PDB file of C-alpha atoms in Angstrom:
ATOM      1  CA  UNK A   1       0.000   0.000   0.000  1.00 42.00           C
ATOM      2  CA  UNK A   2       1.217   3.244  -0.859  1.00 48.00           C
ATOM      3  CA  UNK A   3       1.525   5.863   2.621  1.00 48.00           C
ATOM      4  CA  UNK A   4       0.014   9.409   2.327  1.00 61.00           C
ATOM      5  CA  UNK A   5       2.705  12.327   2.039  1.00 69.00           C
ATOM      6  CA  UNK A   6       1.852  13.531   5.023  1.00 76.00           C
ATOM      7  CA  UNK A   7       1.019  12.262   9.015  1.00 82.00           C
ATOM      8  CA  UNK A   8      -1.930  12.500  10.190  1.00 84.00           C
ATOM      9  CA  UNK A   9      -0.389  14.596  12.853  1.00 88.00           C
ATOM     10  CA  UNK A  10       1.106  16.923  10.301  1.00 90.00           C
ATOM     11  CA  UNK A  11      -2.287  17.436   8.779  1.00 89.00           C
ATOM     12  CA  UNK A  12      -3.579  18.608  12.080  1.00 91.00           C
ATOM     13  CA  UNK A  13      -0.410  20.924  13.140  1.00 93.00           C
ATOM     14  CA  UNK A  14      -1.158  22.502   9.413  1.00 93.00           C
ATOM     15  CA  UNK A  15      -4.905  22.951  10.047  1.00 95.00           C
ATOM     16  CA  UNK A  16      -4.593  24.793  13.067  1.00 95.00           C
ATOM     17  CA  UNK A  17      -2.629  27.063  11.187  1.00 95.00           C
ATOM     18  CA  UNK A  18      -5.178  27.233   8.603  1.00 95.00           C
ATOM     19  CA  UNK A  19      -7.853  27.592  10.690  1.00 95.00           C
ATOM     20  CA  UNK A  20      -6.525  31.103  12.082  1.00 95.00           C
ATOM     21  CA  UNK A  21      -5.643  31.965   8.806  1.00 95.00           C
ATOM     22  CA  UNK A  22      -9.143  32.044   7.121  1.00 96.00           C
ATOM     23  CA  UNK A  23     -10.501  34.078  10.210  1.00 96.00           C
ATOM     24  CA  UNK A  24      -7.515  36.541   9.556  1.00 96.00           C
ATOM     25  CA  UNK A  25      -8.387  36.881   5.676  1.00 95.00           C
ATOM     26  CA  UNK A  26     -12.142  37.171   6.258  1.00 96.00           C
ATOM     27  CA  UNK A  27     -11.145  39.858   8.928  1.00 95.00           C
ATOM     28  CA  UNK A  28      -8.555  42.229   6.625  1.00 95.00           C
ATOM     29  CA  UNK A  29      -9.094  45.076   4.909  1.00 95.00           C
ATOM     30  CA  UNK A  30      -8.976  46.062   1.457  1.00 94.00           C
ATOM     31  CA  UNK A  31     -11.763  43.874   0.256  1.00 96.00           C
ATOM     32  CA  UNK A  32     -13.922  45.575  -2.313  1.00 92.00           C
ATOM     33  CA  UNK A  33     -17.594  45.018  -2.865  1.00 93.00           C
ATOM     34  CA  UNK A  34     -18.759  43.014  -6.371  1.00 89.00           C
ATOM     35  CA  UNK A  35     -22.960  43.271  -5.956  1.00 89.00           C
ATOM     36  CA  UNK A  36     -25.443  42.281  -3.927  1.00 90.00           C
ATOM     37  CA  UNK A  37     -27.651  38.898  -4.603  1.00 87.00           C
ATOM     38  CA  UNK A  38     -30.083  36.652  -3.590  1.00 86.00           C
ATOM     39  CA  UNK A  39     -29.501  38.262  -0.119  1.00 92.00           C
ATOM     40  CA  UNK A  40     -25.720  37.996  -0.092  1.00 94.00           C
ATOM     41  CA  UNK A  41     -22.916  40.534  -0.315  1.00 94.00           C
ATOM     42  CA  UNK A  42     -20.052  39.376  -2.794  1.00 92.00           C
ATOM     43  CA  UNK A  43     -16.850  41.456  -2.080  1.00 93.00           C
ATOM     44  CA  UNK A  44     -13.379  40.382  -3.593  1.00 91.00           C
ATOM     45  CA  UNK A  45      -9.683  41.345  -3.026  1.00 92.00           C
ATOM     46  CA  UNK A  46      -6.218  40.905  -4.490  1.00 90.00           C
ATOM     47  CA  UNK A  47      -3.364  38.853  -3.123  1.00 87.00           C
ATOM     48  CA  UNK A  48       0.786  40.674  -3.429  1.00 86.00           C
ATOM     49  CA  UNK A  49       1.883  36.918  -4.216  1.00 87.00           C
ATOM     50  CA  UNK A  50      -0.913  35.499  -6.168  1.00 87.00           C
ATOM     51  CA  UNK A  51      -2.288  36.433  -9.441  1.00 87.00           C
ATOM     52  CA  UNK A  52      -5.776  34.980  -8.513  1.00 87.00           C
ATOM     53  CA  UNK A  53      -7.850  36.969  -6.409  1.00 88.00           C
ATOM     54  CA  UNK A  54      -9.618  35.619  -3.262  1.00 92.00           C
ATOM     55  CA  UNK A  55     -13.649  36.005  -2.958  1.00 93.00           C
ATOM     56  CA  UNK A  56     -16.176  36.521  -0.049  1.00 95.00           C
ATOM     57  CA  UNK A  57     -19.754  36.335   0.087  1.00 95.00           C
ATOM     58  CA  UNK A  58     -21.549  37.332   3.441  1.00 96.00           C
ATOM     59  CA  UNK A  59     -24.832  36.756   4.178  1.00 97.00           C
ATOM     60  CA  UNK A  60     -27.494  36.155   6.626  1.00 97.00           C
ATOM     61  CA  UNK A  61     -28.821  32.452   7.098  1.00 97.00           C
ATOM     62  CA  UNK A  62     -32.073  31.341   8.527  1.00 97.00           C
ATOM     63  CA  UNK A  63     -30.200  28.320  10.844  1.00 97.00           C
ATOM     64  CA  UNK A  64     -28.515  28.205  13.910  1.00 97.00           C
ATOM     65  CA  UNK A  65     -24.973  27.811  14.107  1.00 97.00           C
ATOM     66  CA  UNK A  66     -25.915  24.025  15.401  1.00 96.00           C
ATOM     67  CA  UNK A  67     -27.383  23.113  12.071  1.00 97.00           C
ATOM     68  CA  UNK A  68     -25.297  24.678   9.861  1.00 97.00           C
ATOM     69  CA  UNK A  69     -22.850  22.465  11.690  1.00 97.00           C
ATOM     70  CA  UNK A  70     -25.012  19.465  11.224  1.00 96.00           C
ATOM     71  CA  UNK A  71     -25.054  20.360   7.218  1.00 97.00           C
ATOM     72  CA  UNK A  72     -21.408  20.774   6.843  1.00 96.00           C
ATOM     73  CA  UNK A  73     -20.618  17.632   8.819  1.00 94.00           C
ATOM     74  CA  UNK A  74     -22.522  15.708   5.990  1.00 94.00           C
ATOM     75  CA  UNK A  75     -20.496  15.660   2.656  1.00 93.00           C
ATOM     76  CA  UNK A  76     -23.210  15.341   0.502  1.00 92.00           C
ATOM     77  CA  UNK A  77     -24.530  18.415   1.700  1.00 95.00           C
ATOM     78  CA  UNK A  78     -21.901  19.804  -0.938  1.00 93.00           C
ATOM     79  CA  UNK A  79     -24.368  19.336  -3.567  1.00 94.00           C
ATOM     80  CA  UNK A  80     -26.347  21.894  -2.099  1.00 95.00           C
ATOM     81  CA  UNK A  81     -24.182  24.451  -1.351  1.00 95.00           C
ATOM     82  CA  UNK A  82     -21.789  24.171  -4.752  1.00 93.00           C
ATOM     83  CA  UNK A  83     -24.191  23.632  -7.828  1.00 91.00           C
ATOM     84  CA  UNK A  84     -20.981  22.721  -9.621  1.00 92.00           C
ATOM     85  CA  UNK A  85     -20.304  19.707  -7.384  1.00 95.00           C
ATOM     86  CA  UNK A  86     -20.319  16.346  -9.027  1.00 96.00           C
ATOM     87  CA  UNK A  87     -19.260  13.462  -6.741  1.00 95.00           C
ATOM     88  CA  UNK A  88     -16.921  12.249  -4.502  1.00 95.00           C
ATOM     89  CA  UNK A  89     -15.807  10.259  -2.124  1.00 95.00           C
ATOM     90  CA  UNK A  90     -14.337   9.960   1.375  1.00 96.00           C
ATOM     91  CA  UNK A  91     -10.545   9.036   1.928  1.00 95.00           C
ATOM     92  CA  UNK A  92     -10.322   9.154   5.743  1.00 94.00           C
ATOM     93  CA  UNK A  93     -12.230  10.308   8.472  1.00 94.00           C
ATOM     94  CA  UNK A  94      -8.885  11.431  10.538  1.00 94.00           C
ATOM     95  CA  UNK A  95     -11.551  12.113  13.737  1.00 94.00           C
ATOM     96  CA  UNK A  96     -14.977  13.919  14.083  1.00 93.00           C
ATOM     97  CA  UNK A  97     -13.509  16.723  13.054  1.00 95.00           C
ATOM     98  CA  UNK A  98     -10.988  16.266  10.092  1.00 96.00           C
ATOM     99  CA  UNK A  99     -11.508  14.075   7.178  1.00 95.00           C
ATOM    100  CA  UNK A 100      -9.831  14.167   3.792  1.00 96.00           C
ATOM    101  CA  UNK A 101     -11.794  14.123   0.426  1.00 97.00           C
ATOM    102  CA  UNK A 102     -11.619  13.908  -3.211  1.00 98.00           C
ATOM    103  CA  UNK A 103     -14.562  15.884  -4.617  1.00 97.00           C
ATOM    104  CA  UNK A 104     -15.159  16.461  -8.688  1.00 97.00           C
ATOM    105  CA  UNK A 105     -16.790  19.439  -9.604  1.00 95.00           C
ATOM    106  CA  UNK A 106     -17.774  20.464 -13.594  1.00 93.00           C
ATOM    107  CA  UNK A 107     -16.169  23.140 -15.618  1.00 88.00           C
ATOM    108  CA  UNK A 108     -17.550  25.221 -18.176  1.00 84.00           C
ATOM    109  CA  UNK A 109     -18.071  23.733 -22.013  1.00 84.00           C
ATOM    110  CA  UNK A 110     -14.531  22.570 -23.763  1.00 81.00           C
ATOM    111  CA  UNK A 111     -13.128  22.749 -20.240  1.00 86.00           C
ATOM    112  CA  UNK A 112     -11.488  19.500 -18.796  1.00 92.00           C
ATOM    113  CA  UNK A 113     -13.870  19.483 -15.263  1.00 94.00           C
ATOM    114  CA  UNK A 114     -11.938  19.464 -11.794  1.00 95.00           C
ATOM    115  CA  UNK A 115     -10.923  17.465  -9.128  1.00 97.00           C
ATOM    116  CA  UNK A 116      -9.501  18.369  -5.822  1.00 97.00           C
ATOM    117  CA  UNK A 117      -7.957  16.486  -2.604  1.00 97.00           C
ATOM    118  CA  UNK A 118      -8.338  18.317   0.570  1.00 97.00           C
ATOM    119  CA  UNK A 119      -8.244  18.014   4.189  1.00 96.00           C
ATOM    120  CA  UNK A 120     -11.430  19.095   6.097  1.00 97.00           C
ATOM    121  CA  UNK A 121     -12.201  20.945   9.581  1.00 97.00           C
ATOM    122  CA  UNK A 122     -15.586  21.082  11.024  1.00 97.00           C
ATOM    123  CA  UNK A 123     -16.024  22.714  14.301  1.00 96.00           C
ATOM    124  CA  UNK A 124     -15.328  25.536  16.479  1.00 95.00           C
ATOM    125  CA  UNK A 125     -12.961  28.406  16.478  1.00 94.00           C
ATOM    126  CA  UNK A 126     -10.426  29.798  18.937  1.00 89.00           C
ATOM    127  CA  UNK A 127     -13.003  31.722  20.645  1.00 89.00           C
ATOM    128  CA  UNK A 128     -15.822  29.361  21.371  1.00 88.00           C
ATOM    129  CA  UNK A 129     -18.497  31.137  19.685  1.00 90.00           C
ATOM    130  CA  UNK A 130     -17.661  30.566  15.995  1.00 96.00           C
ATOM    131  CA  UNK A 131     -17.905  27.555  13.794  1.00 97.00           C
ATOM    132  CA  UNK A 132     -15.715  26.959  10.756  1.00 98.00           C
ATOM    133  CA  UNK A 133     -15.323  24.784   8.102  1.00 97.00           C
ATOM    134  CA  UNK A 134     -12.115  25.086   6.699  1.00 97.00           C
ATOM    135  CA  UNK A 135     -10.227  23.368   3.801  1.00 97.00           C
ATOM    136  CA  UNK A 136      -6.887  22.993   2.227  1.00 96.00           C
ATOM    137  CA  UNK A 137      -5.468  21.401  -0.645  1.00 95.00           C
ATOM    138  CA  UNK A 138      -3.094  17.940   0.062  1.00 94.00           C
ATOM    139  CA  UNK A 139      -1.052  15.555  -1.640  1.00 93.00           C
ATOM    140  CA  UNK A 140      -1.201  11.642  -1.340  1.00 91.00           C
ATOM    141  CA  UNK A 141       0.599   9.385  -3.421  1.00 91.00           C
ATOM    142  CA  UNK A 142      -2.554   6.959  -2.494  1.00 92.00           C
ATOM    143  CA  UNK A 143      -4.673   9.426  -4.866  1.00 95.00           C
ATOM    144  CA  UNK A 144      -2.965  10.072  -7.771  1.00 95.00           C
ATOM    145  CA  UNK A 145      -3.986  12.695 -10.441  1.00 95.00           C
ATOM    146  CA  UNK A 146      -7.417  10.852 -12.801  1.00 96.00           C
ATOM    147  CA  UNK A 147      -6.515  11.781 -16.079  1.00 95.00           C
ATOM    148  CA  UNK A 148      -9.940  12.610 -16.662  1.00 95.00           C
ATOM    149  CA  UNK A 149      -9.753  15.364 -14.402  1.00 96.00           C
ATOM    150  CA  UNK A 150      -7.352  18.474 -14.220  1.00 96.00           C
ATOM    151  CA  UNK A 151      -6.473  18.407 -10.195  1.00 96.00           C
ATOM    152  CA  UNK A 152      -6.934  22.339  -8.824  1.00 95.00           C
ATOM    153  CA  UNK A 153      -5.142  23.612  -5.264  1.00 96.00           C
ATOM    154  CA  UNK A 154      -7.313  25.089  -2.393  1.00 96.00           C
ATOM    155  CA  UNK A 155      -5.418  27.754  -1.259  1.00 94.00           C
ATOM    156  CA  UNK A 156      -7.980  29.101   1.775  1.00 90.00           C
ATOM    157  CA  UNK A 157     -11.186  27.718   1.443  1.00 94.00           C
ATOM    158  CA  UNK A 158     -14.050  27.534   4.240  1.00 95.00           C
ATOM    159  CA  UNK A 159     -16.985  28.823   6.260  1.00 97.00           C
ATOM    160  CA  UNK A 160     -17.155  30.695   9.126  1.00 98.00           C
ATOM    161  CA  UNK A 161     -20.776  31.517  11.079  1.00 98.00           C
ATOM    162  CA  UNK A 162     -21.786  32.300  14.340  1.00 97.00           C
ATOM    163  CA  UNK A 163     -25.183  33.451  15.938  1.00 97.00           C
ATOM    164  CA  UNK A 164     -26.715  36.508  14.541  1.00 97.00           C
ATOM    165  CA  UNK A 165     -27.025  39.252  17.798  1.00 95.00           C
ATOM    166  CA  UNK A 166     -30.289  39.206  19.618  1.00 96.00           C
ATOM    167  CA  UNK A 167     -31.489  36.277  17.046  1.00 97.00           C
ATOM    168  CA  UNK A 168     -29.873  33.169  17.980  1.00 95.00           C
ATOM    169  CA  UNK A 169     -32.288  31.305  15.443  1.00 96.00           C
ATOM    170  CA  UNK A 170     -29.943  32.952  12.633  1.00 97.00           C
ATOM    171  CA  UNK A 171     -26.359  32.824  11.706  1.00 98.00           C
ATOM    172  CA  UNK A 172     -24.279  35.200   9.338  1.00 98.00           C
ATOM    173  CA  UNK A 173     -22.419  33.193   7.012  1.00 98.00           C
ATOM    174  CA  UNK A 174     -18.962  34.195   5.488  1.00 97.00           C
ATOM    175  CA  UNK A 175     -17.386  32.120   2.659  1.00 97.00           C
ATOM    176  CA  UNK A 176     -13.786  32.737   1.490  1.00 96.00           C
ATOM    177  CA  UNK A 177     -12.864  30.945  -1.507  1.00 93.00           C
ATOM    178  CA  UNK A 178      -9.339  31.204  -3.319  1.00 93.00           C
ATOM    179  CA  UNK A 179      -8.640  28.204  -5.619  1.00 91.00           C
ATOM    180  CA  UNK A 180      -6.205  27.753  -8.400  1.00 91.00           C
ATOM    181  CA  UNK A 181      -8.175  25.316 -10.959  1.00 88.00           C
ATOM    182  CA  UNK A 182      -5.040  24.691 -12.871  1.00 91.00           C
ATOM    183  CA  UNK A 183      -4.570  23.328 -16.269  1.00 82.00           C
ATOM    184  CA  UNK A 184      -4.158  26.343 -18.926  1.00 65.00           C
ATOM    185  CA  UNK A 185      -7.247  28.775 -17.830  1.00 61.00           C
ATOM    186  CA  UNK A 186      -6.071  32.548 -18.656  1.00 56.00           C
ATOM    187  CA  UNK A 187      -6.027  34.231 -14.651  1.00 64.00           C
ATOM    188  CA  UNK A 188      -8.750  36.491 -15.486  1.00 63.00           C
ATOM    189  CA  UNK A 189     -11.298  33.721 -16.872  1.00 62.00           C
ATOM    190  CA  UNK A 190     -10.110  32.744 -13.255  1.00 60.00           C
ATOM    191  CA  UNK A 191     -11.070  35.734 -11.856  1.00 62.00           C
ATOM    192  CA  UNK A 192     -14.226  36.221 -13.558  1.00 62.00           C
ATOM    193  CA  UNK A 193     -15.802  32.541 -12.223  1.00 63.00           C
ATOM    194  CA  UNK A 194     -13.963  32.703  -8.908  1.00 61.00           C
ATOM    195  CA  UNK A 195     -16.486  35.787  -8.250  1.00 68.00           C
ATOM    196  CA  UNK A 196     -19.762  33.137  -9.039  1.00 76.00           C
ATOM    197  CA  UNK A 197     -18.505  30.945  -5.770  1.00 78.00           C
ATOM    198  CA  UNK A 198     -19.617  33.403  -3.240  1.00 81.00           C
ATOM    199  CA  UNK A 199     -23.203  32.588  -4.705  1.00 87.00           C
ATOM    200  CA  UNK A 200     -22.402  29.295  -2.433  1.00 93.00           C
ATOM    201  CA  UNK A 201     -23.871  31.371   0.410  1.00 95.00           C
ATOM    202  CA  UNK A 202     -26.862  31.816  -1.490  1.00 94.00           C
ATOM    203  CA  UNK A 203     -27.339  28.311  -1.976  1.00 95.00           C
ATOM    204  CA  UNK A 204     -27.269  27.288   2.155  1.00 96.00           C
ATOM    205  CA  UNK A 205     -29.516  30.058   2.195  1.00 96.00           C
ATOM    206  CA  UNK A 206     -32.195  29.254   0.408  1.00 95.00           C
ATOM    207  CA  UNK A 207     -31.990  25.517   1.461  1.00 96.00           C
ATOM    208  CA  UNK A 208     -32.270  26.951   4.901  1.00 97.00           C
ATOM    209  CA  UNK A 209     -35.081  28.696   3.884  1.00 95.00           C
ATOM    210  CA  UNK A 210     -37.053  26.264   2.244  1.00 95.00           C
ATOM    211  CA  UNK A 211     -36.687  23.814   5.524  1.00 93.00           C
ATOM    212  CA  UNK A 212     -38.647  26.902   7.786  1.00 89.00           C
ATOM    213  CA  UNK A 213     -41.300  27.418   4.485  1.00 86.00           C
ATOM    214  CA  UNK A 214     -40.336  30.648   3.670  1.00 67.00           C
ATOM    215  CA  UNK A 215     -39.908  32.382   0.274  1.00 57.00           C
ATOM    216  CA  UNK A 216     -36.656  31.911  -1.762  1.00 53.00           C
ATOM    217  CA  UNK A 217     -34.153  34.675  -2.235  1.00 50.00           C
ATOM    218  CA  UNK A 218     -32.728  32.549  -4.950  1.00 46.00           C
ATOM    219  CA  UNK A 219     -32.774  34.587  -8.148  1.00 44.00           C
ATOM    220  CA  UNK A 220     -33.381  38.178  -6.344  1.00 43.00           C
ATOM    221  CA  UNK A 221     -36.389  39.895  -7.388  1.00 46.00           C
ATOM    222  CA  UNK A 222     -37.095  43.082  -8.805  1.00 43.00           C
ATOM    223  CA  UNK A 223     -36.084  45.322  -6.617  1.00 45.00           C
ATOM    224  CA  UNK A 224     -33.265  43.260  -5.188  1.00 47.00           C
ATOM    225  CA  UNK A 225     -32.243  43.661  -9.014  1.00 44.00           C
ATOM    226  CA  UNK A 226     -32.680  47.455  -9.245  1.00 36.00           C
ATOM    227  CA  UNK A 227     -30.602  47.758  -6.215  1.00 44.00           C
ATOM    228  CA  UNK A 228     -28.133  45.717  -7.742  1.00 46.00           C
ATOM    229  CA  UNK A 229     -27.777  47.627 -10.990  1.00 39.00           C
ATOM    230  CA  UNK A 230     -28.077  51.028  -9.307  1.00 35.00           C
ATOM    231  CA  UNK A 231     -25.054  50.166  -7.015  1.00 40.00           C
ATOM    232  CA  UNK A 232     -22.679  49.331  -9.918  1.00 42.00           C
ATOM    233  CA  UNK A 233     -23.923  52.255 -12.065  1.00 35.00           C
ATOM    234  CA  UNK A 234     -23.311  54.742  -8.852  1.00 36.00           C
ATOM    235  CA  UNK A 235     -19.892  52.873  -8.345  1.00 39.00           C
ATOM    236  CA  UNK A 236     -20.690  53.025  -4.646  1.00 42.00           C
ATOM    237  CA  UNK A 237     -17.238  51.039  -3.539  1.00 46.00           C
ATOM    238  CA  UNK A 238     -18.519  48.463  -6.097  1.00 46.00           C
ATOM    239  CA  UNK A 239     -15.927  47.088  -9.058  1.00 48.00           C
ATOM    240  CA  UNK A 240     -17.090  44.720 -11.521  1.00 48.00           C
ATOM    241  CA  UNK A 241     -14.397  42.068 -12.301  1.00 47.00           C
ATOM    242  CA  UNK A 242     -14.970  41.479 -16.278  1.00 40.00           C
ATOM    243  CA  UNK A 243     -12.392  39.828 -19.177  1.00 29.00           C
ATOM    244  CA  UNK A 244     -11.840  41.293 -22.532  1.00 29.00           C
ATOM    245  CA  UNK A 245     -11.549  37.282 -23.787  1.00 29.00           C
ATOM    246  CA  UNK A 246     -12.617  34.217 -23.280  1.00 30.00           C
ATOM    247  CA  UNK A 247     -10.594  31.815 -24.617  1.00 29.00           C
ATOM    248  CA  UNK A 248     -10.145  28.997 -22.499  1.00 33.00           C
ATOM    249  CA  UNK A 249      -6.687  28.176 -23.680  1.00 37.00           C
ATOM    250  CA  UNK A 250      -6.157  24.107 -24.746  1.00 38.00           C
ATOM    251  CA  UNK A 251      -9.032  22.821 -23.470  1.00 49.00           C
ATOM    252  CA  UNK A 252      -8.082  22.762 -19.763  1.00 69.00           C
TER     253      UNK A 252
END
């Protein structure tokens, strides 16, 4: 049998470290605001060593911080959240809170789709209040590259809610995403569908939403759509992240 890259005890050492970090990006400054949809506030930023910017969406989720818990905890529940999901599997459960997966996820048309081996974290923060769910991208010689799929890196990737003040029965969600999909994808076609992840929130939303009966926020209404236009046409702190082309470069 061929041994993983990396102890299990070297996976958790890292994850600590990842777990502050994610707090510490969500918590900088310098993050700009995209738009506002289906309830959620999409914001981005640019990283000094890394030509692929990092993405937040923030929103406010009809679930306590228990539940939201309870739906991370259960891979599947990726389906939900990430429309782009396609399968996967479980490697190791490393304890109740760690586990390491290989999850497949669908690219655009003429794009070779993705595949990406992480290590998990469900649980709470440093302070006791906070829940995250954090990933990072690994390497195992167990799980090799599938040919049929180009392998991406998670950079700093994860959740982090706690209970809305005075409403307990609510959480506010915050999802940073930064993920290198590899292959030969020009950085600003990147760019441009790293922005569509923080719709994720959006997603748990409305799934929350459904479970308590209520109306969907998914596809904003009119006015949610006014208020969307009118904030990029005022250029109130808001920058659209665009591309001039789209090739896709090889097929990958």
């Amino acid at each position: 049998m061929v041994e993983p890259k990396m102890s299990k005890e070297d996976y958790l050492r890292e994850m600590v470290e990842q777990r502050k970090k994610i707090v510490e990006i969500a918590n900088s400054d310098g993050w700009k605001f995209i738009k506002h949809k289906g309830g959620v506030d999409c914001f981005y930023k640019r990283d000094d060593e890394n030509p692929i910017v990092l993405i937040k969406g923030e929103g406010i989720v009809p679930a306590t911080t228990k539940e939201l818990l309870d739906f991370f905890l259960v891979y599947e529940s990726l389906k939900i959240s990430d429309k782009t999901y396609m399968g996967g599997e479980v490697i190791e459960r490393i304890d109740d809170q760690h586990s390491i997966f290989l999850s497949r996820f669908k690219a655009p048309p003429l794009i070779k789709n993705r595949d990406f081996l992480y290590i998990e974290y469900d649980g709470k923060g440093d302070d006791g209040e906070t829940y995250l769910c954090v990933a990072y991208s690994i390497e195992r010689d167990d799980v090799p590259p599938d040919p049929n799929f180009v392998r991406g890196v998670i950079y700093a990737t994860g959740y982090i809610y706690k209970p809305v003040e005075g409403d307990p029965s609510k959480s506010h969600l915050t999802y940073i995403v930064h993920v290198d999909p590899k292959g030969w994808l020009p950085v600003m076609v990147v760019n441009m569908v790293a922005a569509d992840q923080a719709g994720n929130v959006a997603s748990v939303k409305e799934h929350f939403e459904k479970l308590r009966g209520g109306a969907s926020s998914s596809g904003s209404n009119k006015n949610e759509e006014e208020t969307e236009k009118s904030t990029e046409k005022k250029g109130e702190g808001s920058e659209k992240l665009t591309i001039t082309e789209t090739e896709a470069g090889a097929g990958e």
